[in-house]
Coordinates of C-alpha atoms and ligand atoms in Angstrom, one line a residue:
X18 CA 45.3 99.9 28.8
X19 CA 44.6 102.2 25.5
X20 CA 41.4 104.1 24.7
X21 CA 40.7 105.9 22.1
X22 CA 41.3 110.0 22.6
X23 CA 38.8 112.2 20.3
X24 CA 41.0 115.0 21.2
X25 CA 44.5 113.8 20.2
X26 CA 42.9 111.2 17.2
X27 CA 45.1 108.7 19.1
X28 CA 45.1 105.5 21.4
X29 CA 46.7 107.0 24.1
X30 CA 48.1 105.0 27.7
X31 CA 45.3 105.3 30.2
X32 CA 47.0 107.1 33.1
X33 CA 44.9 108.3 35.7
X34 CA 44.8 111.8 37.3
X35 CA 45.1 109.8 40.8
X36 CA 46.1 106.3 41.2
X37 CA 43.1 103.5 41.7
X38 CA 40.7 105.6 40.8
X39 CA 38.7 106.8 37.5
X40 CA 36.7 109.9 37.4
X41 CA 34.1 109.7 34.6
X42 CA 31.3 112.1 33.0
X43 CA 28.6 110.1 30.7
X44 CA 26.3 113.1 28.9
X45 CA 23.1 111.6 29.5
X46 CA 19.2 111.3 27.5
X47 CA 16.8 114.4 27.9
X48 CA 14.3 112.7 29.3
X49 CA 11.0 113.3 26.8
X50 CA 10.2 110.0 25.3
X51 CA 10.8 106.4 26.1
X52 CA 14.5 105.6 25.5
X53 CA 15.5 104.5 21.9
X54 CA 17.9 101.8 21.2
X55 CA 20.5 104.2 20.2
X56 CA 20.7 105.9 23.3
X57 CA 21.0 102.5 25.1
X58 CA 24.5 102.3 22.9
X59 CA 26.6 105.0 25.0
X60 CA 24.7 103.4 28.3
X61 CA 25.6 99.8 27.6
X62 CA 29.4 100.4 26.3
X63 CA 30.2 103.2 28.8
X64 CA 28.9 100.8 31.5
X65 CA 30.5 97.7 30.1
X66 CA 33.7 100.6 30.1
X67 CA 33.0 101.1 34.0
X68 CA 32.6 97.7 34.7
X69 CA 36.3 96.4 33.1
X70 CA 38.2 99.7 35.1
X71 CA 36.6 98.0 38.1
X72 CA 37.8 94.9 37.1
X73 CA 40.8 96.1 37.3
X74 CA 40.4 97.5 40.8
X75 CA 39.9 100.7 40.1
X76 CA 37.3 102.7 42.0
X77 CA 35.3 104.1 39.5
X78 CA 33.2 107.0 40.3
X79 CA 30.7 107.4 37.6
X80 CA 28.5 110.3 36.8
X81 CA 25.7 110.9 34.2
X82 CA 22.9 113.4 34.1
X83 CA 19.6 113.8 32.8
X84 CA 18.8 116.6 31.4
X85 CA 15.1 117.3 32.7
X86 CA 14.7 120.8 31.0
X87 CA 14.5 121.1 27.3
X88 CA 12.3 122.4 24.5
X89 CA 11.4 119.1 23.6
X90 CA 10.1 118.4 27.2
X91 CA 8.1 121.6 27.5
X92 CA 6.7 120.7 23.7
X93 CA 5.7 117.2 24.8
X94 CA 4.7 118.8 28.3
X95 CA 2.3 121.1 26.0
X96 CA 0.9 118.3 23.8
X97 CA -0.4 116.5 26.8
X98 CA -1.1 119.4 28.9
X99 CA 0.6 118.2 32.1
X100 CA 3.7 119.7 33.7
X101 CA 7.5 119.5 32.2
X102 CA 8.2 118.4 35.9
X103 CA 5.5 115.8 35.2
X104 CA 7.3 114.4 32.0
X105 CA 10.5 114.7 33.0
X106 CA 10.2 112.4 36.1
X107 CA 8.1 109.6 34.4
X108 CA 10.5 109.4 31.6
X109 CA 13.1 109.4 34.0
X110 CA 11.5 106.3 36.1
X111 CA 10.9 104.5 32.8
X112 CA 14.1 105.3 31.9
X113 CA 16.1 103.6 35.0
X114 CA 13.4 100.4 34.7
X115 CA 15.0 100.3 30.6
X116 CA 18.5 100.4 32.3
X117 CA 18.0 97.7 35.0
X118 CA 16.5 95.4 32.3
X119 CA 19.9 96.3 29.7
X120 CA 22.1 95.8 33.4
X121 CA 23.4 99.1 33.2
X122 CA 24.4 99.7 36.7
X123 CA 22.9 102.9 38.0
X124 CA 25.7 105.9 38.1
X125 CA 27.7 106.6 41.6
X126 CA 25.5 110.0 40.9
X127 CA 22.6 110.4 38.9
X128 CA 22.3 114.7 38.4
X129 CA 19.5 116.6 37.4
X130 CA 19.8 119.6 35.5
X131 CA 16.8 121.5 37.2
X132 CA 18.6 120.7 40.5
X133 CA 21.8 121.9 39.8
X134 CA 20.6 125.5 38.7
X135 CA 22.8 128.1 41.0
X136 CA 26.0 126.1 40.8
X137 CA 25.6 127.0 36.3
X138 CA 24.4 130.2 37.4
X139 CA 27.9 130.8 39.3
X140 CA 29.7 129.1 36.6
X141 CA 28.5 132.1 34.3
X142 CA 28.7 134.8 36.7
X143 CA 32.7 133.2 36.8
X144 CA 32.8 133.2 33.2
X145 CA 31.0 137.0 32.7
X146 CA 33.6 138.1 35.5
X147 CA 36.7 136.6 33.4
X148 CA 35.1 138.4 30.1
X149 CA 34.6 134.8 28.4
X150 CA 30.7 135.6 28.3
X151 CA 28.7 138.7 28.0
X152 CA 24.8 139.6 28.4
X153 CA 22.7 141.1 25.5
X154 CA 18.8 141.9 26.9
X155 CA 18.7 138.8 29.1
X156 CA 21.0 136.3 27.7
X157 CA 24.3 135.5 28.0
X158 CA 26.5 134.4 25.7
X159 CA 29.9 132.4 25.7
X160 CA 32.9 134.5 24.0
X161 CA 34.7 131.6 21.7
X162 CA 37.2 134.0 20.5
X163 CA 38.0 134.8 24.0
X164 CA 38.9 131.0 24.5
X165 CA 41.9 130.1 22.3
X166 CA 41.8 126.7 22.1
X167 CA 38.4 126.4 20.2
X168 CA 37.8 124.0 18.5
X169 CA 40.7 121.4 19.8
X170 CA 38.3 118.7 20.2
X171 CA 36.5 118.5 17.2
X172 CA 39.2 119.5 15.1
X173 CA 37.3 122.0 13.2
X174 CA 38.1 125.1 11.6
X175 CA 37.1 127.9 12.9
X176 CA 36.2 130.1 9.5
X177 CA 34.6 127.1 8.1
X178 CA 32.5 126.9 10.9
X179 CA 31.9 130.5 10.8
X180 CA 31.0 130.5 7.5
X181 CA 28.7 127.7 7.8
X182 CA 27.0 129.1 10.5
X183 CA 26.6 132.6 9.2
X184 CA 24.4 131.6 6.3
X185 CA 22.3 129.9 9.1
X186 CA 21.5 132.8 11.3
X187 CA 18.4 133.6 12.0
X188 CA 17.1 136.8 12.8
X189 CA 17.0 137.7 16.8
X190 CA 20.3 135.7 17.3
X191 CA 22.4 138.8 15.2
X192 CA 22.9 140.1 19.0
X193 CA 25.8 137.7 19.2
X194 CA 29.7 138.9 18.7
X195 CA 30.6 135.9 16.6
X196 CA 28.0 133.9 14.8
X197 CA 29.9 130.7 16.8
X198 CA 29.0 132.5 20.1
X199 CA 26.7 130.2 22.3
X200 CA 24.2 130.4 24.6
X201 CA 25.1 130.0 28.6
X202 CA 21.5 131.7 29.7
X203 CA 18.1 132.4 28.0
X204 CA 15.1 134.7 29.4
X205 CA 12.1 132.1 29.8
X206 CA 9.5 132.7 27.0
X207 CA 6.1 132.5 28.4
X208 CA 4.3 129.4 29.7
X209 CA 8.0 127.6 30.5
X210 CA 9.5 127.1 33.5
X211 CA 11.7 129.3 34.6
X212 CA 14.8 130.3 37.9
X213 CA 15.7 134.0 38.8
X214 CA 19.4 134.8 37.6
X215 CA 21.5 138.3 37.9
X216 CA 20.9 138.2 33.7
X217 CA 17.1 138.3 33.7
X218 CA 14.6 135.1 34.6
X219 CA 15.3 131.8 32.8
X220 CA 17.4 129.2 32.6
X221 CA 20.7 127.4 31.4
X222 CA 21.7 126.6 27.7
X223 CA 22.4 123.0 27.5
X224 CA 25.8 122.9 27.5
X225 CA 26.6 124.5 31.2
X226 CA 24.7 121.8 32.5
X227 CA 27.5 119.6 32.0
X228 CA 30.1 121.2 32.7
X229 CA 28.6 122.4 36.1
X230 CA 27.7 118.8 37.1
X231 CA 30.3 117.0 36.0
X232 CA 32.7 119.7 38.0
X233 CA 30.2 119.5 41.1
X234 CA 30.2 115.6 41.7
X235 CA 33.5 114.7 39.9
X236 CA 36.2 117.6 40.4
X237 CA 37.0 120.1 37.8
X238 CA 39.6 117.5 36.2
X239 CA 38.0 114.6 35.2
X240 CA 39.5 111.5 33.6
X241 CA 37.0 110.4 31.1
X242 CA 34.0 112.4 29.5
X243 CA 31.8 110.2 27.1
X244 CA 28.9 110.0 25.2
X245 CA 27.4 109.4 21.6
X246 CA 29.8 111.0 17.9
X247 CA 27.1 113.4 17.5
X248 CA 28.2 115.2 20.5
X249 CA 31.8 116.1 19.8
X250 CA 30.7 119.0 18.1
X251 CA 28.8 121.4 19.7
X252 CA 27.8 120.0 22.9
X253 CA 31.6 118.7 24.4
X254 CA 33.5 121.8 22.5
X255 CA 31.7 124.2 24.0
X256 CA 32.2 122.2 27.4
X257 CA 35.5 122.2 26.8
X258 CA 35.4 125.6 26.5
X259 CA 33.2 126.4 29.5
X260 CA 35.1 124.2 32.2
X261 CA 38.3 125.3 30.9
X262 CA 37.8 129.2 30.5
X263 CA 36.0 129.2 34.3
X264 CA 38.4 126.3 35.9
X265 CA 41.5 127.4 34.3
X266 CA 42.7 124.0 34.0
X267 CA 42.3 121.2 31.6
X268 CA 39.2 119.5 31.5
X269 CA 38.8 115.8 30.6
X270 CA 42.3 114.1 29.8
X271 CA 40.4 111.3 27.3
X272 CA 37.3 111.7 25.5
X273 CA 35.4 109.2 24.0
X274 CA 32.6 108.3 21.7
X275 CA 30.5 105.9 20.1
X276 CA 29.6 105.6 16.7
X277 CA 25.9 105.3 15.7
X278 CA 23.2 102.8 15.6
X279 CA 21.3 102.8 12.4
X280 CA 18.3 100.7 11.3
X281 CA 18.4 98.4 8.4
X282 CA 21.5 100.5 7.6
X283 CA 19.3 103.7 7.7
X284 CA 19.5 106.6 10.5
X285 CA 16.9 106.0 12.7
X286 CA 14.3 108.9 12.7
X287 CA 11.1 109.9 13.8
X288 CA 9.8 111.1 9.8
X289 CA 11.6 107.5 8.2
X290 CA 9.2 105.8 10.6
X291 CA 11.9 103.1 11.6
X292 CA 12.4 104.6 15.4
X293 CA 12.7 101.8 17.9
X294 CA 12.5 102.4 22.1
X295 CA 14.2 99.9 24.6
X296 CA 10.7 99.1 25.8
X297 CA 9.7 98.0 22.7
X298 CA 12.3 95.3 22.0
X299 CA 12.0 94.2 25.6
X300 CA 8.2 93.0 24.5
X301 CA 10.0 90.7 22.5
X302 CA 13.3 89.9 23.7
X303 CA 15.1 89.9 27.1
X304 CA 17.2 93.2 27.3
X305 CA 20.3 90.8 27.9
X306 CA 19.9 90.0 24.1
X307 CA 19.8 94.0 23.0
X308 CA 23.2 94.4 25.4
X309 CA 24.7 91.2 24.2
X310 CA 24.5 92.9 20.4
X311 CA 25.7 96.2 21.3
X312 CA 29.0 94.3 22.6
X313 CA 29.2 92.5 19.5
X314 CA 30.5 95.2 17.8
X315 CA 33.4 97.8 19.0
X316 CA 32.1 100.9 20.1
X317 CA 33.6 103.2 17.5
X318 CA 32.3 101.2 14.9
X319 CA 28.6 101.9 12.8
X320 CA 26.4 99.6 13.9
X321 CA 23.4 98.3 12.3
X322 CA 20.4 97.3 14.2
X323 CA 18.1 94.7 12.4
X324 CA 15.9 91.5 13.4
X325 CA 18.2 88.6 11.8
X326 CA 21.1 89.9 13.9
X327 CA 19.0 90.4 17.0
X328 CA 17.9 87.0 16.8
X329 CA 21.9 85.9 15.9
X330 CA 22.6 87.8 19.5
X331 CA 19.8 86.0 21.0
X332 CA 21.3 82.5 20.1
X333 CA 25.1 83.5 20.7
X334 CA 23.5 84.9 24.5
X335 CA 21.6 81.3 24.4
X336 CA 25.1 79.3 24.0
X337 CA 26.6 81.0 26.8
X338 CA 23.5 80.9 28.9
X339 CA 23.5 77.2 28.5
X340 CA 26.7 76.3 29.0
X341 CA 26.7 77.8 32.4
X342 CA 23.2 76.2 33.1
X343 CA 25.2 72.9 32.1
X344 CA 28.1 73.7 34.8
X345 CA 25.8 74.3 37.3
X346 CA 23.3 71.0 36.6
X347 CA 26.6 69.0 36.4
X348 CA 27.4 71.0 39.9
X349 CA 24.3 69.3 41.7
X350 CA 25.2 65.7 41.1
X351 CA 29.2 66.8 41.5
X352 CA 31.2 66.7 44.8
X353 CA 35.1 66.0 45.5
X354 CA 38.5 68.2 45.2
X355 CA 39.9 68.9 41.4
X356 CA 42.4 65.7 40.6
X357 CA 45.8 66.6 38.7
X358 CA 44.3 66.5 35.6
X359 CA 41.6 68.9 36.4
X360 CA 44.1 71.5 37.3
X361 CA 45.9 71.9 34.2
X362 CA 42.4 71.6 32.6
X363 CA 41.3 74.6 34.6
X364 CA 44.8 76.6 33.7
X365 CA 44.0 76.3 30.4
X366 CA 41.5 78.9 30.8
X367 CA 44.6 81.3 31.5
X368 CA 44.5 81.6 27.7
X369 CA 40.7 82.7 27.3
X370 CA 41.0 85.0 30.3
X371 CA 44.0 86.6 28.3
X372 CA 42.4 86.4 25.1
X373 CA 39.5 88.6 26.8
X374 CA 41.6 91.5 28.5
X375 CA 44.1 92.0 25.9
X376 CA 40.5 92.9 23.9
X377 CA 39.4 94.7 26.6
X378 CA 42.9 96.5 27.1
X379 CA 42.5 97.8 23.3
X380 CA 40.6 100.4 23.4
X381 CA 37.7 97.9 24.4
X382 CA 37.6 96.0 22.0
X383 CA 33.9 94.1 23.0
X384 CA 34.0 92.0 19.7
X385 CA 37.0 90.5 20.6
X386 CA 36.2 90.1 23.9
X387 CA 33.3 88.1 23.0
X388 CA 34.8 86.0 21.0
X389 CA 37.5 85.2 23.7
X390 CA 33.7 84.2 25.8
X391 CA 32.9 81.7 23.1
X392 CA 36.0 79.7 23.0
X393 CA 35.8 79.5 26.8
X394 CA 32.3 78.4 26.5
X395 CA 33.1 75.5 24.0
X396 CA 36.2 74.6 26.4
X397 CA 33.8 74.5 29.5
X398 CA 31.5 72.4 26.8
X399 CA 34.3 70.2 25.7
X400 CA 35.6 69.2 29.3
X401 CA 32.9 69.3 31.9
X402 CA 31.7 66.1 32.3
X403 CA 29.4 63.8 34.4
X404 CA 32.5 62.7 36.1
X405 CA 34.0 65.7 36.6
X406 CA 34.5 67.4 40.4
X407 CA 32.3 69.5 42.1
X408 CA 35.7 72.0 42.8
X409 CA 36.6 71.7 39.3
X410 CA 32.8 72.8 37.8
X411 CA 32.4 75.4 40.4
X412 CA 36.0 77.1 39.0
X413 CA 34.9 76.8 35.7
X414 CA 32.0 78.4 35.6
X415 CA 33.8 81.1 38.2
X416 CA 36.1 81.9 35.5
X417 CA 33.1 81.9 32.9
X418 CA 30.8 84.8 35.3
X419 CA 34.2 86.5 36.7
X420 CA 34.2 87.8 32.2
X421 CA 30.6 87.6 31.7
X422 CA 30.1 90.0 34.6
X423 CA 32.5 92.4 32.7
X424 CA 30.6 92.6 29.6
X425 CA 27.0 93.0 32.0
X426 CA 25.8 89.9 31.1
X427 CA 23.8 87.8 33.5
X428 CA 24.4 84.0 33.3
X429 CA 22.4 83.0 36.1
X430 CA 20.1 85.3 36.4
X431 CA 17.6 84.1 38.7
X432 CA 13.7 84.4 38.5
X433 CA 12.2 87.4 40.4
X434 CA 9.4 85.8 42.3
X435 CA 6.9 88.3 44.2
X436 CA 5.7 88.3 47.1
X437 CA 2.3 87.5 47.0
X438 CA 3.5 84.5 45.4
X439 CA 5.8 83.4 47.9
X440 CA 3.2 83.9 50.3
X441 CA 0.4 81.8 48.3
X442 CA 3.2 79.3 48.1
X443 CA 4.0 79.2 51.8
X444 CA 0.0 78.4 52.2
X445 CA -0.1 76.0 49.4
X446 CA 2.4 74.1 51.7
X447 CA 0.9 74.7 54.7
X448 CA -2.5 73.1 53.4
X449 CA -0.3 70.1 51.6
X450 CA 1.5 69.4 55.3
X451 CA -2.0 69.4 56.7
X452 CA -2.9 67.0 54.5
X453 CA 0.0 65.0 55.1
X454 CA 1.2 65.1 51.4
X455 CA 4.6 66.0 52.4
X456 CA 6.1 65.3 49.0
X457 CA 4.3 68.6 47.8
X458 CA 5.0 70.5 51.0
X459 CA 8.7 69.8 50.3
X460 CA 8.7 70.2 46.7
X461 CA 7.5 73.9 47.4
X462 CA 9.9 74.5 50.1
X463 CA 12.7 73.4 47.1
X464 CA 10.9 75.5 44.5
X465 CA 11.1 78.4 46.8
X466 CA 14.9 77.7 47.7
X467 CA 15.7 77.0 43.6
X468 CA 14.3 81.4 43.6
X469 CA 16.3 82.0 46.5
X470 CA 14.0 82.0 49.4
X471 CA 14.6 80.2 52.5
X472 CA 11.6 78.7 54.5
X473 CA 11.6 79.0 58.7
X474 CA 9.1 76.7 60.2
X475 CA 9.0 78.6 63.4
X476 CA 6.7 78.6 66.4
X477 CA 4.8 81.6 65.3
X478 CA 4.3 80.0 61.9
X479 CA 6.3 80.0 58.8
X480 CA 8.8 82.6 58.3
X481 CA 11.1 83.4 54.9
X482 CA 13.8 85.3 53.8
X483 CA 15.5 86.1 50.7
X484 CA 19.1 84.3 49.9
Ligands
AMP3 P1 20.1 112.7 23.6 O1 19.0 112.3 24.5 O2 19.7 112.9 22.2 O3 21.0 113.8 24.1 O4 21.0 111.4 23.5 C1 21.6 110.7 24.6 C2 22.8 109.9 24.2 O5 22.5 109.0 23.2 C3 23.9 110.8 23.6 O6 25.2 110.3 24.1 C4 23.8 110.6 22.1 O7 25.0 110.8 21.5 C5 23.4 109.1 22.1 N1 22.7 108.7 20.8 C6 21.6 109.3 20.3 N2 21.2 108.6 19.2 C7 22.1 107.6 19.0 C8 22.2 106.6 18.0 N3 21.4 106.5 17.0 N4 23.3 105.8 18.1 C9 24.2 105.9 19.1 N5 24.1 106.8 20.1 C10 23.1 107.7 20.0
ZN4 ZN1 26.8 116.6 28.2

């Protein structure tokens, strides 16, 4: 398998630091806001990344934060004169409802910055104690020029950058050693919340968080670390730095990242007006749709968000939704084992199946991938048929769900049905058996069983269960 290295500007050999398994870091949304559909990109392609390494077999263990303390969340926190806490966790909830609609399976760990505040705060004392950081009236900075491999991610230079950032420097930071020095630890300001530290009371710079969690739930060598382009430079450099300058051992072996999504072909921004949130497009589409586009393109390419090719997804979702629904009607009025010529029919899937992992095998290539879904789709199409076996349809659409499931995408997604309803249903029934109409009674008891609940006529009364 090949991915894409930001570090070495290479498709490298996926080898991992121990066999069957992939350690992986995803940087994560500060929570302030409902989502926007550009941060749904890294969630949807890094999951859809997760999901082929487990695929494979491998046991994935699959960590991304959120970073619940922020200037933005204390502004917003201000504006509506409730607690950070307060914002933090409801735009966290929202945040995992967003996810479960795009089927972006919740991460083997989930961290919160807030929660995770002594391990940064030994991080720096490690980093202070090694001379890699230094204090200066209650904040601590990181020492690039201690760390000699600066800059290896995002290739910069390091005058250019210095240069660049000395014309930017505002008054107050001048404390700093080298204009490119960062922050690991700021003294609170008043009004914001705050954790004692040896330095002064505070808390973290952005970047420790990271590299604190990421060493805390996934080792301090890590296979992958991902996230969006516009991280490679500060935010993972300066991890880079961090984990390696404390650890003393090289950090992530591959690092990856996804291009943009703009709007209209314009960068989506809160001043240009054209900001769109997850929960927004799920008021008119199914979230399925907004995942099916994001796969339509590979990850390290631009992509450009706009309402023809969302409703373009929404039909190409519709074809492979409907072919599966076709398998499965087929299914109901299909019995009997595969005959000869079934059997080569069905190895001639072997080909699609291919087609799909040698996409998935370059660097992920989801386009391709997808297009390797179609041709199975107008093959399952072509040669399902009224006469066809129930073995034959059932490993059909097996094959069809075993690469759907890859890419995240639900083909037979069934209909929540809640409770209350289940339980007017049951008396709906009841009252048609009294009645003697048992043609309704039953018709419920198979409307119930087509939403996966199964009906007990016991002596206590009626008892059901979910499939
Ligand atoms: P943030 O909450 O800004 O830290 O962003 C969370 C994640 O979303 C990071 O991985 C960002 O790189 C990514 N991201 C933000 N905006 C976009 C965008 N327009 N397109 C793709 N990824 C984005
Ligand atoms: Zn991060």
């Amino acid at each position: 398998m090949k991915l894409y290295n930001t570090l070495s500007k290479k498709k490298e050999e996926f080898v991992p630091l121990e066999e069957g398994k992939v350690r992986m870091y995803v940087c994560g949304p500060t929570v302030y806001n409902f989502i926007h559909i550009g941060n749904a990109r890294p969630m949807i392609v890094f999951d859809t990344v997760r999901r082929y390494f487990e695929y494979k077999g491998y046991d994935v263990n699959y960590v991304s934060n959120f970073t619940d303390v922020d200037d933005k969340i204390i502004n917003k926190a201000i504006e509506e004169g409730v607690t950070a806490d307060e914002i933090s966790k409801r735009y966290i909830a929202e945040c995992k409802k967003d996810m479960e609609g795009m089927n972006v399976k919740p991460a083997t760990t989930h961290p919160l910055a807030t929660e995770e505040i002594s391990g940064m705060i030994a991080m720096i004392e490690t980093l202070v104690k090694k001379g890699y950081a230094y204090e200066k009236n209650g904040t601590v900075y990181f020492r690039i020029r201690r760390f000699k491999d600066y800059g290896k991610l995002s290739h910069k230079n390091l005058d250019d950058l210095r240069s660049g950032e000395r014309s930017l420097l505002v008054s107050g930071e001048d404390e700093k050693e080298d204009p490119l020095d960062f922050v690991l630890w700021k003294p609170k300001k008043e009004g914001e919340p705050f954790w004692e530290s040896p330095w002064s009371d505070g808390r973290p710079g952005w970047h420790i968080e990271c590299s604190e969690m990421s060493k805390k739930y996934l080792g301090e060598q890590i296979d992958i670390h991902a996230g969006g382009e516009d991280l490679v430079f500060p935010h993972h450099e300066n991890e880079i730095a961090q984990s390696e300058a404390a650890n003393g051992k090289e950090f992530a072996k591959y690092w990856l990242h996804n291009a943009f999504l703009n709007i209209d072909n314009r960068k989506m921004s809160k001043s240009l007006g054209n900001f769109r949130t997850v929960r927004e497009i799920s008021e008119q589409y199914d979230l399925q749709a907004l995942r099916f586009f994001m796969l339509g393109a590979h990850y390290r390419s631009p992509l450009n968000f706009s309402a023809e090719l969302m409703e373009a997804s929404k039909s190409g979702l519709e074809r492979i939704v409907n072919a599966a629904d076709n398998l499965k009607f087929l299914m109901k009025h299909a019995d009997g084992n595969m005959t000869a010529e079934e059997e080569a029919l069905l190895t001639g899937t072997d080909k699609f199946v291919k087609d799909f992992e040698g996409a998935m095998e370059d660097d992920f290539n989801t386009a391709d991938a997808v297009a390797a879904v179609f041709d199975l789709v107008k093959y399952c199409n072509t040669h399902a048929a009224q006469k066809s076996s129930g073995e034959f349809l059932e490993k059909l659409l097996g094959v069809l769900v075993k690469l759907t499931d890859v890419l995240g995408i639900l083909v037979d997604k069934k209909e929540e049905i809640l409770e209350e309803d289940i339980e007017r249903l049951i008396e709906e029934r009841k009252a048609a058996r009294k009645a003697k109409d048992f043609a309704r009674a039953d018709a419920i008891r198979a409307e119930l069983l087509e939403k996966g609940i199964i009906l007990e006529d016991t002596r206590e009364g009626v008892k059901w269960k979910r499939a």
